[in-house]
Amino acid sequence: MTDAVVDGKLEAVKQATKYVKETENVAEKYSAMTVSKNSDMNMNVGELQSAAFTAVPTLKPIKKIQFANAEDKQEFQKYPTKAGRRSLSRSISQSSTDSYSSAASYSDSSDDETSPRDKAQANSKGSSDFCVKNVKQAEFGRREIEIAEQDMSALISLRKRAQAEKPLAGAKIVGCTHITAQTAVLIETLVALGAQCRWTACNIYSTQNEVAAALAETGVPVFAWKGESEDDFWWCIDRCVNKEGWQANMILDDGGDLTHWVYKKYPSVFKKAQGIVEESVTGVHRLYQLSKAGKLCVPAMNVNDSVTKQKFDNLYCCRESILDGLKRTTDVMFGGKQVVVCGYGEVGKGCCSALKAMGAIVCITEIDPICALQGCMDGFRVVKLNEVIRQMDIVITCTGNKNVVTRDQLDRIKNGCIVCNMGHSNTEIDVASLRSPELTWERVRSQVDHVIWPDGKRVILLAEGRLLNLSCSTVPTFVLSITATTQALALIELFNAPEGRYKQDVYLLPKKMDEYVASLHMPNFDAHLTELSDEQAKYMGLNKNGPFKPNYYRY
């Protein structure tokens, strides 16, 4: 050991000794002060010393873990390591604060590994005509539904106004939508209006298990759970349709899968249906194909292109939920990120608006010159995906088409790029081509996968290319109230329409109904409409009560 090192250590010892002596002197000084002033101060020596020496490390009392019940304590004691206990105690402490949404759904870990198809379940009334993850979650689902009802006042108002008349008495509705708290409010409204309903999910990741359980508990046959396989998905649709002694006469669809299944497998049911209501671009496209081929033998209502769906659900809902979905899954910061949005329809407009406001550098791709020109006027550069794919940090599809992002483009994408879809179908990103031997899939968290190339490049794929917002986050309840009210009115219109009003074709929702849906939501904003005078109405050639715009008007 060198002299310099020895001298250094001696100096350190001296400094430490000096520090201890100074500390003792200060302590004696404050102790004396405390004793002398004890008559007019309610503070003891220990408290004053604690206040005086906040900079000096002290031993803190050990906090005891609070257990909700004896079972939690017993389970905690099974974990001998600190890491194991820390993980368990964190899960216990969060159990009362977790949000029961599609992104953080309540689950009973004891039966997570068992497929709902293999479980025998019954609700409190003894009915087993359903298949959900765990019917015991019904109480949590009921709370979710009650929260949703608070922001769906227009749909609740429609329920109250029409409940006595029962306009859907005799309707047997088979439905295939996202099963969330908001759609549960719609389903229960249809039941209150006299309909019998059987329901399944249109997306394998968007079902809120606790909401499905709540519906099953009330007696609605529901066949859905979060994380279904492809086989489960079609099995659930079939169980929903194929019920002995019960035949659907109305179809409410989101994406066209249910309609396609009934058309292919149950043609007699399809031919006898009184109407179909469809709310997605993909499903409407399928209906128009059937109509063009002369195979659509029932009237269908295109809710997707109604003003209240296009301008509110597609635009405003996606404007908020795109950020929610990306944040929950990746924790990405948007400022300065290079983003390409494929498609500048209403969904694309909502996504671009939100991302631009957060500081992202956004460009778009389009096939339609009108939408492309709108994008230019809104300040977005219109590009070809092939030309910019290497520079992008985030790629978002929202076209309703297939193979919008191909394997060749994914091969050229940069490391760490986030790829996701805001359209209904999982066909927009060529995910199937990524399931090849040379690529490795690594699950990062729920609905988030790293797809790893042989050179180590990682692409972050969200929801396996399925609908991002309803698979990975939630959507604004108020906007869904608008869509749900539109769907309910479309079902009422088709079911009660006199024979001959609607032929075997695809129709838009009547303008008067669009306006009625909008008017039901006005009180939420304390908004007051101006009324036309008789003279003004005559001058414009309008009825004072509407409709106020011709069918060809573009909002």
Coordinates of C-alpha atoms in Angstrom, one line a residue:
M1 CA 0.0 0.0 0.0
T2 CA 1.5 3.4 -1.0
D3 CA 2.0 6.3 1.4
A4 CA -0.5 8.3 -0.6
V5 CA -3.2 5.8 -0.1
V6 CA -2.5 5.5 3.6
D7 CA -2.6 9.3 4.0
G8 CA -5.9 9.3 2.1
K9 CA -7.5 6.8 4.4
L10 CA -6.2 8.5 7.6
E11 CA -7.7 11.8 6.3
A12 CA -11.1 10.1 5.7
V13 CA -11.1 8.7 9.3
K14 CA -10.3 12.2 10.7
Q15 CA -13.2 13.7 8.7
A16 CA -15.6 11.1 10.0
T17 CA -14.5 11.6 13.6
K18 CA -14.9 15.3 13.3
Y19 CA -18.4 14.9 11.8
V20 CA -19.5 12.6 14.7
K21 CA -18.2 15.1 17.3
E22 CA -20.0 18.0 15.6
T23 CA -23.2 16.0 15.5
E24 CA -23.0 15.3 19.2
N25 CA -22.3 18.9 20.1
V26 CA -25.4 20.1 18.1
A27 CA -27.5 17.4 19.6
E28 CA -26.5 18.5 23.1
K29 CA -27.2 22.1 22.2
Y30 CA -30.8 21.3 21.0
S31 CA -31.4 19.0 23.9
A32 CA -30.6 21.8 26.3
M33 CA -32.9 24.2 24.5
T34 CA -35.7 21.7 24.6
V35 CA -35.4 21.2 28.4
S36 CA -35.2 24.9 29.1
K37 CA -38.3 25.6 27.1
N38 CA -40.3 22.6 28.1
S39 CA -42.9 24.7 30.0
D40 CA -44.2 26.5 26.9
M41 CA -43.5 23.9 24.2
N42 CA -45.4 20.7 23.5
M43 CA -42.4 19.1 21.8
N44 CA -40.1 16.5 23.3
V45 CA -36.3 16.1 22.7
G46 CA -36.8 13.3 20.2
E47 CA -39.2 15.4 18.0
L48 CA -36.8 18.4 18.0
Q49 CA -33.8 16.3 17.2
S50 CA -35.8 14.7 14.4
A51 CA -36.6 18.1 13.0
A52 CA -33.1 19.4 13.4
F53 CA -31.4 16.4 11.8
T54 CA -33.5 15.9 8.6
A55 CA -30.3 15.6 6.6
V56 CA -28.9 12.9 8.8
P57 CA -30.1 9.3 7.8
T58 CA -32.4 7.7 10.3
L59 CA -34.0 4.3 10.4
K60 CA -37.6 4.4 9.2
P61 CA -40.3 2.2 10.7
I62 CA -41.1 -0.8 8.5
K63 CA -44.6 -0.5 6.9
K64 CA -46.7 -3.5 7.3
I65 CA -48.5 -4.9 4.3
Q66 CA -52.3 -4.6 4.7
F67 CA -54.1 -7.8 3.5
A68 CA -57.7 -7.7 2.4
N69 CA -58.3 -11.2 3.8
A70 CA -56.6 -14.2 5.3
E71 CA -56.3 -15.9 1.9
D72 CA -54.1 -13.0 0.6
K73 CA -51.9 -13.2 3.7
Q74 CA -51.5 -17.0 3.3
E75 CA -50.7 -16.6 -0.4
F76 CA -48.1 -13.9 0.4
Q77 CA -46.3 -16.2 2.8
K78 CA -45.8 -18.8 0.0
Y79 CA -43.3 -16.4 -1.6
P80 CA -39.9 -16.7 0.2
T81 CA -38.0 -14.1 -1.8
K82 CA -38.3 -10.3 -1.6
A83 CA -38.8 -10.0 -5.3
G84 CA -41.6 -12.6 -5.3
R85 CA -43.3 -11.0 -2.3
R86 CA -42.9 -7.5 -3.8
S87 CA -44.6 -8.6 -7.0
L88 CA -47.5 -10.3 -5.2
S89 CA -48.0 -7.4 -2.8
R90 CA -48.1 -5.0 -5.7
S91 CA -50.8 -7.1 -7.4
I92 CA -52.8 -7.3 -4.1
S93 CA -52.6 -3.5 -3.5
Q94 CA -53.7 -2.7 -7.0
S95 CA -56.7 -5.1 -7.0
S96 CA -59.1 -2.5 -5.7
T97 CA -58.0 0.3 -8.0
D98 CA -57.6 -1.4 -11.4
S99 CA -59.9 -0.1 -14.1
Y100 CA -62.1 -2.8 -15.5
S101 CA -61.8 -1.8 -19.1
S102 CA -60.9 -3.7 -22.3
A103 CA -57.3 -2.8 -21.6
A104 CA -57.2 -3.8 -18.0
S105 CA -60.0 -6.3 -17.5
Y106 CA -60.8 -8.0 -14.2
S107 CA -59.9 -11.6 -14.3
D108 CA -60.0 -14.6 -12.0
S109 CA -56.5 -16.1 -12.2
S110 CA -57.7 -19.4 -10.9
D111 CA -59.5 -20.2 -14.2
D112 CA -57.5 -18.2 -16.8
E113 CA -56.1 -21.3 -18.4
T114 CA -59.5 -22.9 -18.9
S115 CA -61.3 -22.2 -22.1
P116 CA -64.9 -20.9 -21.4
R117 CA -66.0 -23.6 -23.9
D118 CA -64.9 -26.2 -21.4
K119 CA -66.6 -24.7 -18.3
A120 CA -70.1 -25.4 -17.1
Q121 CA -71.5 -22.1 -15.9
A122 CA -75.0 -20.9 -14.9
N123 CA -76.3 -17.5 -13.8
S124 CA -78.2 -16.9 -10.6
K125 CA -81.5 -17.8 -12.4
G126 CA -80.1 -21.2 -13.4
S127 CA -79.7 -20.4 -17.1
S128 CA -76.6 -21.7 -18.9
D129 CA -77.4 -20.4 -22.4
F130 CA -74.2 -18.3 -22.6
C131 CA -70.5 -18.7 -22.8
V132 CA -68.3 -16.1 -21.1
K133 CA -65.0 -16.0 -19.3
N134 CA -66.5 -16.1 -15.8
V135 CA -70.1 -15.2 -15.0
K136 CA -69.0 -14.4 -11.4
Q137 CA -67.5 -11.1 -12.7
A138 CA -71.1 -9.8 -13.3
E139 CA -71.0 -7.4 -10.4
F140 CA -67.9 -5.6 -11.8
G141 CA -69.5 -5.5 -15.3
R142 CA -72.7 -4.0 -13.8
R143 CA -70.6 -1.1 -12.4
E144 CA -69.1 -0.5 -15.8
I145 CA -72.5 -0.4 -17.5
E146 CA -73.8 2.0 -14.9
I147 CA -70.9 4.3 -15.5
A148 CA -71.5 4.2 -19.3
E149 CA -75.2 4.9 -18.8
Q150 CA -74.3 8.3 -17.2
D151 CA -72.8 9.5 -20.5
M152 CA -75.4 7.9 -22.8
S153 CA -78.3 10.0 -21.7
A154 CA -79.7 10.1 -25.2
L155 CA -80.0 6.4 -25.6
I156 CA -81.5 6.1 -22.1
S157 CA -83.9 8.9 -23.1
L158 CA -85.0 6.9 -26.1
R159 CA -85.4 3.8 -23.9
K160 CA -87.7 5.7 -21.5
R161 CA -89.7 7.3 -24.3
A162 CA -90.4 4.1 -26.2
Q163 CA -90.4 1.5 -23.4
A164 CA -94.2 1.6 -23.0
E165 CA -94.8 1.2 -26.7
K166 CA -92.4 -1.8 -27.1
P167 CA -91.6 -1.0 -30.8
L168 CA -89.4 -4.1 -31.0
A169 CA -91.9 -6.6 -29.5
G170 CA -91.5 -9.8 -31.6
A171 CA -88.0 -8.8 -32.8
K172 CA -85.4 -11.6 -32.4
I173 CA -82.1 -9.8 -32.9
V174 CA -78.8 -11.6 -33.3
G175 CA -76.0 -9.2 -32.8
C176 CA -72.2 -9.2 -33.5
T177 CA -70.5 -6.1 -32.2
H178 CA -67.7 -5.2 -29.8
I179 CA -69.0 -6.2 -26.3
T180 CA -68.2 -3.3 -24.1
A181 CA -70.1 -1.3 -21.4
Q182 CA -71.4 1.0 -24.1
T183 CA -72.8 -1.8 -26.3
A184 CA -74.3 -3.4 -23.2
V185 CA -76.4 -0.2 -22.7
L186 CA -77.6 -0.6 -26.3
I187 CA -78.4 -4.3 -25.9
E188 CA -80.3 -3.7 -22.7
T189 CA -82.2 -0.8 -24.4
L190 CA -83.2 -3.2 -27.2
V191 CA -84.5 -5.7 -24.6
A192 CA -86.4 -2.9 -22.8
L193 CA -88.1 -2.1 -26.1
G194 CA -89.4 -5.6 -26.4
A195 CA -86.6 -7.5 -28.4
Q196 CA -85.1 -10.9 -27.7
C197 CA -81.4 -10.7 -28.2
R198 CA -78.5 -13.1 -28.6
W199 CA -75.1 -11.6 -28.9
T200 CA -71.5 -12.3 -29.9
A201 CA -68.3 -10.3 -30.4
C202 CA -67.0 -9.0 -33.7
N203 CA -63.4 -8.8 -32.4
I204 CA -61.4 -11.4 -30.5
Y205 CA -59.6 -8.8 -28.3
S206 CA -62.2 -6.1 -27.6
T207 CA -64.6 -8.0 -25.3
Q208 CA -64.8 -6.7 -21.7
N209 CA -65.2 -10.0 -19.9
E210 CA -66.9 -8.5 -16.9
V211 CA -69.5 -6.8 -19.1
A212 CA -70.2 -10.0 -21.0
A213 CA -70.7 -11.6 -17.6
A214 CA -73.2 -8.9 -16.5
L215 CA -75.2 -9.4 -19.6
A216 CA -75.3 -13.2 -19.1
E217 CA -76.4 -12.7 -15.5
T218 CA -79.4 -10.6 -16.7
G219 CA -80.4 -13.4 -19.1
V220 CA -79.0 -12.2 -22.4
P221 CA -77.3 -15.1 -24.2
V222 CA -73.8 -13.9 -24.8
F223 CA -71.0 -15.9 -26.4
A224 CA -67.8 -14.0 -26.2
W225 CA -64.6 -13.5 -24.2
K226 CA -61.4 -11.5 -24.6
G227 CA -58.6 -13.4 -26.3
E228 CA -60.7 -15.9 -28.4
S229 CA -59.0 -18.0 -31.0
E230 CA -60.2 -17.9 -34.6
D231 CA -62.0 -21.2 -34.0
D232 CA -63.6 -19.8 -30.9
F233 CA -64.7 -16.7 -32.8
W234 CA -66.7 -18.7 -35.4
W235 CA -67.9 -21.1 -32.7
C236 CA -69.4 -18.2 -30.8
I237 CA -71.1 -16.8 -33.9
D238 CA -72.6 -20.2 -34.6
R239 CA -73.8 -20.7 -31.0
C240 CA -75.4 -17.3 -31.2
V241 CA -77.4 -18.1 -34.3
N242 CA -78.1 -21.8 -33.9
K243 CA -80.5 -22.1 -31.1
E244 CA -83.2 -24.7 -31.1
G245 CA -86.7 -23.2 -31.1
W246 CA -85.4 -19.7 -31.8
Q247 CA -84.8 -18.0 -35.1
A248 CA -83.5 -14.5 -35.7
N249 CA -85.5 -12.1 -37.8
M250 CA -83.1 -9.1 -37.4
I251 CA -79.3 -8.9 -37.7
L252 CA -77.2 -6.1 -36.1
D253 CA -73.6 -6.5 -37.4
D254 CA -70.2 -4.8 -37.1
G255 CA -67.9 -6.0 -39.9
G256 CA -70.1 -8.3 -41.8
D257 CA -68.9 -11.6 -40.3
L258 CA -72.2 -12.5 -38.7
T259 CA -74.1 -11.6 -41.9
H260 CA -71.6 -13.7 -43.9
W261 CA -72.0 -16.7 -41.6
V262 CA -75.8 -16.6 -41.7
Y263 CA -75.8 -16.2 -45.4
K264 CA -73.5 -19.1 -46.0
K265 CA -74.6 -21.5 -43.3
Y266 CA -78.2 -20.7 -42.5
P267 CA -79.7 -19.5 -45.8
S268 CA -83.3 -20.1 -44.7
V269 CA -82.7 -17.7 -41.7
F270 CA -81.1 -15.1 -44.0
K271 CA -84.0 -15.2 -46.4
K272 CA -86.6 -14.8 -43.7
A273 CA -84.9 -11.9 -41.9
Q274 CA -86.7 -8.6 -41.9
G275 CA -83.6 -6.5 -42.0
I276 CA -79.9 -6.1 -41.4
V277 CA -78.2 -3.1 -39.7
E278 CA -74.4 -2.7 -40.4
E279 CA -72.1 -0.1 -38.9
S280 CA -68.7 -0.6 -40.4
V281 CA -67.0 0.2 -43.7
T282 CA -66.0 -3.4 -44.1
G283 CA -69.5 -4.8 -43.4
V284 CA -71.1 -2.2 -45.7
H285 CA -68.7 -3.1 -48.5
R286 CA -69.8 -6.7 -48.1
L287 CA -73.5 -5.8 -48.2
Y288 CA -73.0 -3.8 -51.4
Q289 CA -71.2 -6.8 -53.0
L290 CA -74.1 -9.0 -52.1
S291 CA -76.6 -6.5 -53.5
K292 CA -74.6 -6.0 -56.7
A293 CA -74.5 -9.8 -57.2
G294 CA -78.3 -10.0 -56.7
K295 CA -77.8 -12.2 -53.5
L296 CA -79.1 -9.7 -50.9
C297 CA -82.6 -11.0 -50.3
V298 CA -83.4 -8.7 -47.3
P299 CA -83.3 -4.9 -46.8
A300 CA -80.2 -3.6 -45.1
M301 CA -79.5 -0.3 -43.4
N302 CA -76.0 1.3 -43.9
V303 CA -75.5 3.0 -40.5
N304 CA -71.8 3.6 -41.2
D305 CA -72.5 6.3 -43.8
S306 CA -75.1 8.0 -41.7
V307 CA -74.0 11.5 -40.8
T308 CA -74.2 10.8 -37.0
K309 CA -71.9 7.8 -37.4
Q310 CA -69.4 9.2 -39.9
K311 CA -69.0 12.7 -38.4
F312 CA -69.0 11.7 -34.8
D313 CA -67.9 8.1 -34.1
N314 CA -65.5 7.8 -37.0
L315 CA -64.0 11.3 -36.6
Y316 CA -64.2 12.4 -33.0
C317 CA -64.0 9.0 -31.4
C318 CA -60.8 8.1 -33.3
R319 CA -59.4 11.5 -32.6
E320 CA -59.3 10.7 -28.9
S321 CA -58.9 6.9 -28.9
I322 CA -55.8 6.7 -31.2
L323 CA -53.7 8.5 -28.6
D324 CA -55.1 6.4 -25.8
G325 CA -54.4 3.2 -27.6
L326 CA -50.8 4.1 -28.5
K327 CA -50.0 5.5 -25.0
R328 CA -51.3 2.5 -23.1
T329 CA -49.5 0.0 -25.3
T330 CA -46.1 1.7 -26.0
D331 CA -45.8 4.7 -23.7
V332 CA -44.6 6.6 -26.8
M333 CA -44.0 10.3 -26.8
F334 CA -45.5 11.8 -29.9
G335 CA -43.6 15.1 -30.2
G336 CA -41.3 15.0 -33.2
K337 CA -42.2 11.5 -34.2
Q338 CA -42.6 10.8 -38.0
V339 CA -46.0 9.3 -38.5
V340 CA -47.8 8.1 -41.7
V341 CA -51.5 7.6 -41.6
C342 CA -52.8 5.4 -44.5
G343 CA -56.2 6.7 -45.5
Y344 CA -57.7 10.2 -45.0
G345 CA -61.4 9.4 -44.5
E346 CA -63.1 10.4 -41.3
V347 CA -61.1 7.9 -39.2
G348 CA -57.8 9.1 -40.8
K349 CA -58.8 12.7 -40.3
G350 CA -59.4 12.1 -36.6
C351 CA -56.1 10.3 -36.2
C352 CA -54.1 13.0 -38.0
S353 CA -55.7 15.8 -36.1
A354 CA -54.8 14.3 -32.7
L355 CA -51.3 13.3 -33.6
K356 CA -50.5 16.7 -35.2
A357 CA -51.8 18.5 -32.1
M358 CA -49.3 16.4 -30.0
G359 CA -46.4 17.6 -32.1
A360 CA -46.0 14.6 -34.4
I361 CA -44.9 15.2 -38.0
V362 CA -47.7 13.6 -39.9
C363 CA -48.0 12.6 -43.6
I364 CA -50.8 10.6 -45.3
T365 CA -51.4 8.2 -48.1
E366 CA -54.6 8.3 -50.2
I367 CA -56.1 6.8 -53.4
D368 CA -58.9 9.4 -53.6
P369 CA -57.9 12.8 -55.0
I370 CA -60.7 14.6 -53.0
C371 CA -59.6 13.2 -49.7
A372 CA -55.9 13.8 -50.7
L373 CA -56.7 17.4 -51.5
Q374 CA -58.4 17.8 -48.1
G375 CA -55.3 16.4 -46.5
C376 CA -53.2 19.0 -48.3
M377 CA -55.5 21.8 -47.3
D378 CA -55.3 20.6 -43.7
G379 CA -51.5 20.8 -43.8
F380 CA -50.5 17.2 -44.4
R381 CA -48.0 16.0 -47.0
V382 CA -49.5 13.3 -49.3
V383 CA -47.0 10.6 -50.0
K384 CA -46.6 7.0 -51.3
L385 CA -45.9 4.6 -48.5
N386 CA -43.0 3.0 -50.3
E387 CA -41.2 6.3 -50.5
V388 CA -41.3 7.1 -46.8
I389 CA -41.5 3.8 -45.0
R390 CA -37.9 3.8 -44.0
Q391 CA -38.2 7.1 -42.1
M392 CA -41.4 6.4 -40.2
D393 CA -41.6 5.9 -36.4
I394 CA -45.3 5.0 -36.5
V395 CA -47.4 3.5 -39.2
I396 CA -51.2 3.6 -38.9
T397 CA -53.7 2.1 -41.3
C398 CA -57.4 3.1 -41.5
T399 CA -58.6 2.3 -45.0
G400 CA -60.9 -0.7 -44.7
N401 CA -58.8 -2.3 -47.5
K402 CA -56.4 -5.3 -47.5
N403 CA -52.6 -5.5 -47.7
V404 CA -52.2 -1.7 -47.2
V405 CA -48.8 -2.5 -45.5
T406 CA -47.1 -5.4 -47.2
R407 CA -44.3 -7.8 -46.1
D408 CA -41.9 -6.0 -48.4
Q409 CA -42.6 -2.7 -46.7
L410 CA -42.3 -4.3 -43.3
D411 CA -38.9 -5.7 -44.2
R412 CA -37.8 -2.2 -45.0
I413 CA -39.3 -0.5 -42.0
K414 CA -36.9 0.9 -39.4
N415 CA -36.0 -0.7 -36.1
G416 CA -38.5 0.2 -33.3
C417 CA -41.3 1.3 -35.6
I418 CA -44.8 1.0 -34.2
V419 CA -47.3 -0.6 -36.6
C420 CA -51.0 -0.6 -35.9
N421 CA -54.5 -0.6 -37.5
M422 CA -57.5 1.7 -36.8
G423 CA -59.7 0.1 -39.4
H424 CA -62.2 -2.6 -38.5
S425 CA -60.6 -5.7 -40.2
N426 CA -57.3 -7.3 -39.5
T427 CA -56.5 -7.4 -43.2
E428 CA -54.9 -4.0 -43.6
I429 CA -51.5 -5.1 -42.4
D430 CA -50.1 -8.3 -43.9
V431 CA -49.7 -10.0 -40.5
A432 CA -49.9 -13.5 -41.9
S433 CA -46.6 -13.0 -43.7
L434 CA -44.9 -12.2 -40.4
R435 CA -45.7 -15.7 -39.1
S436 CA -42.7 -17.2 -40.9
P437 CA -39.8 -19.3 -39.5
E438 CA -37.2 -16.6 -39.9
L439 CA -39.0 -14.1 -37.7
T440 CA -39.4 -14.4 -34.0
W441 CA -42.4 -13.2 -32.1
E442 CA -41.9 -11.9 -28.6
R443 CA -44.9 -10.9 -26.4
V444 CA -44.0 -7.7 -24.5
R445 CA -47.3 -7.0 -22.8
S446 CA -51.0 -7.6 -23.5
Q447 CA -51.7 -6.9 -27.2
V448 CA -48.1 -5.8 -27.8
D449 CA -45.6 -8.0 -29.8
H450 CA -42.0 -7.5 -30.9
V451 CA -41.6 -9.1 -34.3
I452 CA -37.8 -9.7 -34.6
W453 CA -35.9 -10.0 -37.8
P454 CA -32.7 -12.1 -38.2
D455 CA -30.5 -9.0 -38.0
G456 CA -32.0 -8.0 -34.7
K457 CA -34.5 -5.4 -36.0
R458 CA -37.6 -5.2 -33.9
V459 CA -41.0 -3.9 -35.1
I460 CA -43.7 -3.2 -32.5
L461 CA -47.0 -4.7 -33.7
L462 CA -50.1 -3.8 -31.8
A463 CA -53.2 -6.1 -31.4
E464 CA -51.8 -8.4 -34.0
G465 CA -53.0 -5.9 -36.7
R466 CA -56.6 -5.7 -35.3
L467 CA -58.5 -2.6 -34.4
L468 CA -56.2 -0.7 -32.0
N469 CA -58.6 1.4 -29.9
L470 CA -61.1 -1.2 -28.9
S471 CA -58.4 -3.9 -28.6
C472 CA -55.9 -2.0 -26.5
S473 CA -57.8 0.9 -24.8
T474 CA -61.3 2.3 -24.6
V475 CA -63.4 4.7 -26.6
P476 CA -65.4 7.8 -25.5
T477 CA -68.8 6.7 -24.2
F478 CA -70.6 9.8 -25.3
V479 CA -69.7 9.3 -29.0
L480 CA -70.7 5.6 -28.8
S481 CA -74.1 6.8 -27.5
I482 CA -74.6 8.6 -30.8
T483 CA -73.8 5.4 -32.8
A484 CA -75.9 3.2 -30.5
T485 CA -78.9 5.4 -30.7
T486 CA -78.6 5.4 -34.5
Q487 CA -78.4 1.6 -34.5
A488 CA -81.5 1.3 -32.3
L489 CA -83.5 3.6 -34.5
A490 CA -82.4 1.8 -37.6
L491 CA -83.6 -1.5 -36.1
I492 CA -86.9 0.0 -35.1
E493 CA -87.4 1.5 -38.6
L494 CA -86.7 -1.7 -40.5
F495 CA -88.7 -3.9 -38.1
N496 CA -91.8 -1.7 -38.2
A497 CA -91.6 -0.5 -41.8
P498 CA -94.7 -1.4 -43.9
E499 CA -94.3 -4.0 -46.5
G500 CA -92.8 -2.5 -49.7
R501 CA -91.1 0.5 -48.1
Y502 CA -87.7 -1.1 -48.3
K503 CA -86.7 -3.5 -51.1
Q504 CA -83.9 -6.0 -51.1
D505 CA -81.1 -3.4 -51.2
V506 CA -78.8 -1.3 -49.0
Y507 CA -80.3 2.0 -47.6
L508 CA -79.0 5.0 -45.8
L509 CA -80.7 6.1 -42.5
P510 CA -83.4 8.6 -43.3
K511 CA -82.2 12.2 -42.8
K512 CA -84.9 12.9 -40.3
M513 CA -83.6 10.1 -38.1
D514 CA -80.1 11.5 -38.3
E515 CA -81.3 14.8 -37.1
Y516 CA -83.4 13.2 -34.3
V517 CA -80.3 11.4 -33.0
A518 CA -78.3 14.6 -33.0
S519 CA -81.2 16.5 -31.2
L520 CA -81.3 13.9 -28.4
H521 CA -77.7 14.7 -27.6
M522 CA -78.0 18.5 -27.5
P523 CA -79.1 18.8 -23.9
N524 CA -75.7 17.3 -22.8
F525 CA -74.1 20.6 -23.9
D526 CA -77.0 22.9 -22.8
A527 CA -77.3 23.7 -26.5
H528 CA -80.4 25.5 -27.8
L529 CA -81.4 25.3 -31.4
T530 CA -82.7 28.4 -33.3
E531 CA -86.2 27.8 -34.7
L532 CA -87.2 28.9 -38.2
S533 CA -90.1 31.4 -38.5
D534 CA -92.9 30.5 -40.9
E535 CA -91.6 33.1 -43.3
Q536 CA -88.0 31.7 -43.2
A537 CA -89.2 28.1 -43.6
K538 CA -91.3 29.1 -46.6
Y539 CA -88.4 31.0 -48.2
M540 CA -86.1 28.0 -47.8
G541 CA -88.8 25.5 -48.8
L542 CA -88.3 23.6 -45.5
N543 CA -90.5 22.0 -42.9
K544 CA -90.0 23.9 -39.6
N545 CA -89.3 20.6 -37.9
G546 CA -86.9 19.3 -40.5
P547 CA -85.2 17.6 -42.3
F548 CA -83.1 20.7 -42.8
K549 CA -80.7 19.4 -45.5
P550 CA -81.3 17.4 -48.7
N551 CA -80.0 13.9 -48.9
Y552 CA -77.2 15.0 -51.3
Y553 CA -75.9 17.6 -48.8
R554 CA -72.3 16.9 -47.6
Y555 CA -71.7 17.9 -44.0

